[in-house]
Amino acid sequence: AGAGGGNVLFVCLGNICRSPTAEAVFSSVVEREGYAGDFLVDSCGTGGGSSDWYRPGGSSYHEGEPADARMAAAAAARGVRLTSRSRPLAPTDIDTFNHIVCMDPDNSAAVLRACAAWDAAGRGAGDLAARAEPKIKMMADFLSEAGGFSGYTAVPDPYYGGPQGFETVLDLLDDASAGLLAAVLREEAAGGPGGGG
């Protein structure tokens, strides 16, 4: 699909709860609205709590694992199938995706920290951090007024909470996905992030 305008990457900490669910929910909204062929949608994590995940030889917790079983079950009850396997953000993601949609501010900070480290190490084509920054968005920024989620500035991590946390994630992602799609389509019509590319 190349670096097309509709390429959306969802990012959370471990890529087993929030971002794979965002990937699946957003994909279903894209399909429902008739844009399925125009979008590359994926998700990744920022190490899952491992501090060296973006360094050579570093490890990313949960890498290769399917989505959290509790999240998958909550999603399945709403007809959403979580099919992705956990992977960490990679330098190539910065140029593959036009929209890097983070679940909370820690995720976006981790993306930029990794890009700065990759830039310093000469991985990628240089200036990854500068290229990533205008593409980063917060999923909570796309929540609708009508959805009743005005207090949310992030999609909270449900990993250590009870069942309601997974339902809240689904409610938030369901609501924000329509707003995100509208924003991406608007941005593409205007010529991409920052008016360029």
XYZ file of N, CA, C and O in Angstrom, residues 41-113:
292
model
N -3.901 -0.385 7.816
C -4.107 -0.179 9.248
C -3.315 -1.224 10.015
O -3.385 -2.413 9.702
N -2.542 -0.796 11.004
C -1.715 -1.712 11.775
C -1.609 -1.183 13.204
O -2.105 -0.087 13.510
N -0.959 -1.968 14.057
C -0.738 -1.516 15.431
C 0.603 -2.032 15.913
O 1.146 -2.994 15.363
N 1.132 -1.379 16.939
C 2.406 -1.791 17.512
C 2.487 -1.278 18.942
O 1.621 -0.542 19.401
N 3.546 -1.686 19.624
C 3.739 -1.256 21.001
C 5.062 -0.545 21.188
O 5.898 -0.486 20.283
N 5.236 0.001 22.397
C 6.494 0.664 22.740
C 7.175 -0.136 23.854
O 7.441 0.379 24.940
N 7.398 -1.410 23.564
C 8.190 -2.244 24.459
C 7.469 -2.965 25.563
O 8.035 -3.836 26.212
N 6.225 -2.594 25.837
C 5.462 -3.291 26.875
C 6.039 -3.149 28.272
O 5.744 -3.948 29.152
N 6.878 -2.139 28.485
C 7.475 -1.953 29.803
C 8.967 -2.231 29.831
O 9.646 -1.960 30.818
N 9.495 -2.766 28.734
C 10.937 -2.993 28.629
C 11.590 -1.657 28.270
O 11.124 -0.965 27.375
N 12.664 -1.293 28.969
C 13.264 0.025 28.729
C 14.194 0.056 27.521
O 14.468 1.116 26.977
N 14.687 -1.099 27.080
C 15.667 -1.109 25.992
C 15.093 -1.598 24.665
O 15.825 -1.950 23.756
N 13.761 -1.609 24.557
C 13.102 -2.227 23.405
C 13.542 -1.663 22.062
O 13.525 -2.364 21.057
N 13.932 -0.400 22.005
C 14.284 0.200 20.715
C 15.788 0.158 20.444
O 16.251 0.621 19.412
N 16.561 -0.414 21.376
C 18.012 -0.509 21.174
C 18.363 -1.845 20.521
O 17.645 -2.827 20.695
N 19.500 -1.901 19.791
C 19.902 -3.177 19.188
C 20.013 -4.244 20.274
O 20.609 -4.008 21.322
N 19.401 -5.396 20.043
C 19.434 -6.466 21.029
C 18.439 -6.294 22.159
O 18.345 -7.146 23.039
N 17.709 -5.198 22.141
C 16.714 -4.948 23.191
C 15.521 -5.873 23.031
O 15.299 -6.444 21.968
N 14.758 -6.026 24.099
C 13.592 -6.919 24.014
C 12.309 -6.140 24.240
O 12.292 -5.131 24.929
N 11.256 -6.630 23.629
C 9.938 -6.032 23.777
C 9.030 -7.084 24.404
O 8.867 -8.168 23.861
N 8.470 -6.771 25.579
C 7.561 -7.724 26.222
C 6.378 -7.993 25.297
O 5.922 -7.095 24.595
N 5.883 -9.196 25.325
C 4.686 -9.632 24.572
C 4.925 -9.809 23.074
O 4.008 -10.186 22.356
N 6.133 -9.532 22.568
C 6.351 -9.617 21.113
C 5.936 -10.993 20.590
O 6.307 -12.023 21.149
N 5.132 -10.992 19.516
C 4.668 -12.227 18.906
C 3.422 -12.816 19.541
O 2.842 -13.762 19.023
N 2.990 -12.237 20.670
C 1.799 -12.767 21.357
C 0.524 -12.230 20.713
O 0.507 -11.116 20.197
N -0.556 -13.018 20.810
C -1.854 -12.493 20.367
C -2.364 -11.480 21.391
O -1.768 -11.306 22.456
N -3.460 -10.829 21.074
C -4.051 -9.851 21.997
C -4.426 -10.521 23.319
O -4.680 -11.729 23.374
N -4.440 -9.726 24.375
C -4.849 -10.168 25.703
C -6.210 -10.884 25.597
O -7.137 -10.371 24.961
N -6.321 -12.062 26.208
C -7.539 -12.878 26.077
C -8.772 -12.146 26.593
O -9.865 -12.282 26.031
N -8.605 -11.338 27.649
C -9.759 -10.598 28.196
C -10.230 -9.532 27.213
O -11.422 -9.329 27.002
N -9.262 -8.864 26.579
C -9.597 -7.835 25.584
C -10.251 -8.483 24.380
O -11.248 -7.991 23.850
N -9.685 -9.618 23.937
C -10.222 -10.311 22.763
C -11.654 -10.773 23.005
O -12.506 -10.681 22.119
N -11.921 -11.256 24.226
C -13.272 -11.738 24.551
C -14.270 -10.584 24.587
O -15.388 -10.700 24.071
N -13.860 -9.460 25.186
C -14.752 -8.295 25.250
C -15.047 -7.782 23.843
O -16.183 -7.412 23.525
N -14.016 -7.781 22.985
C -14.201 -7.322 21.606
C -15.094 -8.290 20.831
O -15.999 -7.871 20.106
N -14.860 -9.599 21.018
C -15.635 -10.606 20.295
C -17.117 -10.508 20.618
O -17.975 -10.729 19.759
N -17.408 -10.144 21.876
C -18.809 -10.000 22.289
C -19.497 -8.882 21.518
O -20.716 -8.842 21.423
N -18.710 -7.990 20.928
C -19.261 -6.891 20.120
C -19.058 -7.141 18.627
O -19.226 -6.245 17.805
N -18.630 -8.353 18.295
C -18.445 -8.691 16.885
C -17.140 -8.199 16.290
O -17.002 -8.112 15.071
N -16.171 -7.872 17.148
C -14.871 -7.397 16.668
C -13.828 -8.480 16.925
O -13.646 -8.928 18.060
N -13.136 -8.921 15.860
C -12.104 -9.956 16.007
C -10.723 -9.334 16.048
O -10.361 -8.565 15.167
N -9.959 -9.678 17.097
C -8.592 -9.183 17.222
C -7.661 -10.241 16.644
O -7.560 -11.346 17.176
N -6.990 -9.912 15.554
C -6.188 -10.908 14.831
C -4.696 -10.618 14.854
O -3.896 -11.458 14.460
N -4.294 -9.425 15.274
C -2.879 -9.067 15.160
C -2.035 -9.707 16.265
O -2.540 -10.134 17.293
N -0.734 -9.764 16.008
C 0.241 -10.243 16.999
C 1.095 -9.054 17.426
O 1.425 -8.205 16.616
N 1.462 -9.054 18.697
C 2.214 -7.932 19.239
C 3.569 -7.767 18.557
O 4.278 -8.743 18.310
N 3.897 -6.516 18.254
C 5.221 -6.194 17.727
C 5.597 -4.803 18.214
O 4.726 -3.962 18.459
N 6.909 -4.540 18.335
C 7.313 -3.192 18.714
C 7.361 -2.257 17.506
O 7.498 -2.712 16.368
N 7.255 -0.976 17.759
C 7.457 0.039 16.728
C 8.826 -0.187 16.076
O 9.785 -0.549 16.756
N 8.901 0.016 14.763
C 10.155 -0.144 14.028
C 10.466 1.148 13.268
O 9.539 1.902 12.947
N 11.743 1.414 12.976
C 12.089 2.643 12.240
C 11.314 2.792 10.927
O 10.913 3.902 10.568
N 11.065 1.676 10.230
C 10.367 1.745 8.940
C 8.919 2.227 9.084
O 8.343 2.762 8.135
N 8.335 2.055 10.292
C 6.945 2.488 10.502
C 6.774 3.987 10.291
O 5.708 4.442 9.860
N 7.807 4.753 10.605
C 7.678 6.212 10.552
C 7.387 6.685 9.129
O 6.638 7.635 8.929
N 7.972 6.021 8.139
C 7.718 6.418 6.751
C 6.569 5.654 6.109
O 5.966 6.126 5.154
N 6.247 4.479 6.660
C 5.145 3.691 6.097
C 3.793 4.318 6.446
O 2.862 4.278 5.650
N 3.712 4.907 7.643
C 2.424 5.412 8.127
C 2.380 6.926 8.178
O 3.321 7.577 8.613
N 1.246 7.479 7.720
C 1.048 8.932 7.746
C 0.430 9.395 9.056
O 0.485 10.578 9.381
N -0.185 8.472 9.758
C -0.885 8.816 11.001
C -0.447 7.823 12.067
O -0.692 6.622 11.939
N 0.216 8.328 13.111
C 0.697 7.490 14.208
C -0.162 7.858 15.414
O 0.025 8.910 16.031
N -1.145 7.007 15.678
C -2.187 7.346 16.653
C -1.914 6.659 17.989
O -2.000 5.428 18.093
N -1.587 7.463 18.997
C -1.193 6.946 20.304
C -2.365 6.933 21.282
O -3.268 7.765 21.201
N -2.315 5.978 22.207
C -3.389 5.839 23.181
C -3.235 6.778 24.378
O -4.217 7.160 24.997
N -1.995 7.121 24.722
C -1.778 8.049 25.831
C -0.464 8.800 25.607
O 0.331 8.428 24.743
N -0.224 9.866 26.384
C 0.974 10.697 26.173
C 2.282 9.933 26.389
O 3.292 10.260 25.769
N 2.283 8.908 27.245
C 3.490 8.105 27.431
C 3.876 7.417 26.127
O 5.052 7.277 25.807
N 2.860 6.961 25.370
C 3.121 6.287 24.094
C 3.781 7.237 23.105
O 4.760 6.883 22.451
N 3.245 8.459 22.993
C 3.818 9.396 22.018
C 5.231 9.800 22.428
O 6.120 9.928 21.576
N 5.472 9.961 23.728
C 6.822 10.296 24.200
C 7.786 9.155 23.876
O 8.929 9.388 23.464
N 7.308 7.913 24.029
C 8.150 6.738 23.749
C 8.477 6.640 22.261
O 9.595 6.271 21.887
N 7.524 6.973 21.404
C 7.769 6.959 19.954
C 8.892 7.936 19.620
O 9.841 7.597 18.897
N 8.800 9.143 20.158
C 9.811 10.161 19.853
C 11.166 9.814 20.466
O 12.211 10.070 19.868
N 11.141 9.203 21.663
C 12.390 8.781 22.315
C 13.088 7.719 21.451
O 14.297 7.771 21.229
